[in-house]
Amino acid sequence: MTNLRPAERVLNLKPRVRQELNSAIDKYKAINLNRGSTDFIFTNRLLTNLRVVADDNVSPSLHQYARSQGHLRLVNALAKLYNQRFRHNACVSGAIPEDLREATFGADRCINPLTEIIISVGGVDALSTIFLALINPGDEVVVIEPAFDCFAPQIEAAGGVYVGVSLIPPKNASGRVDGNEFTLNWDELELRINKK
């Protein structure tokens, strides 16, 4: 039997906050409110269609490996959904500045389902893939905090340097604070962005 050791890049990673919370939840038998849920409500029609597809004997290809980026019918359906849902609406958020127009999801832009959508096991898996694909050793990754607790360890595992910029809570806040009451120090953000 060989003596397998973890890769050196993961030896110094700190435990994720979620791991520490889960240990405390187990220890004290607390209720776990840590995990979020999707805000997408599954309709009866969708659930019925899923059952029909799962029972489909006519299309055995539906029960085989799909292309690694996602099944064609799925990525096409998602492109259609997101084209409608996320398209820039000038009536809501104003005109797009000229220098940003080409890169913005404007009224004429359509998502290419073959090159701009991938299907992953979940958000953590997708982020890990993105970080490993785009971060080179020593690259600094600026993250607005608070952030998803997997960002720091995944950025570090990819060889990057995590650089946090904290949102500023409202002054004299009492009681419940809404997320849109926080502000960002744009000067600090600009200072953190550099060639790295």
Short mmCIF file of C-alpha atoms in Angstrom, two decimals, residues 70-78:
data_model
loop_
_atom_site.label_atom_id
_atom_site.label_comp_id
_atom_site.label_asym_id
_atom_site.label_seq_id
_atom_site.Cartn_x
_atom_site.Cartn_y
_atom_site.Cartn_z
CA GLY A 70 -24.20 20.02 -20.22
CA HIS A 71 -26.93 18.32 -22.22
CA LEU A 72 -27.80 20.29 -25.38
CA ARG A 73 -31.51 20.53 -24.60
CA LEU A 74 -30.71 21.81 -21.11
CA VAL A 75 -28.15 24.47 -22.13
CA ASN A 76 -30.44 25.66 -24.94
CA ALA A 77 -33.37 25.97 -22.51
CA LEU A 78 -31.19 27.85 -20.01
#
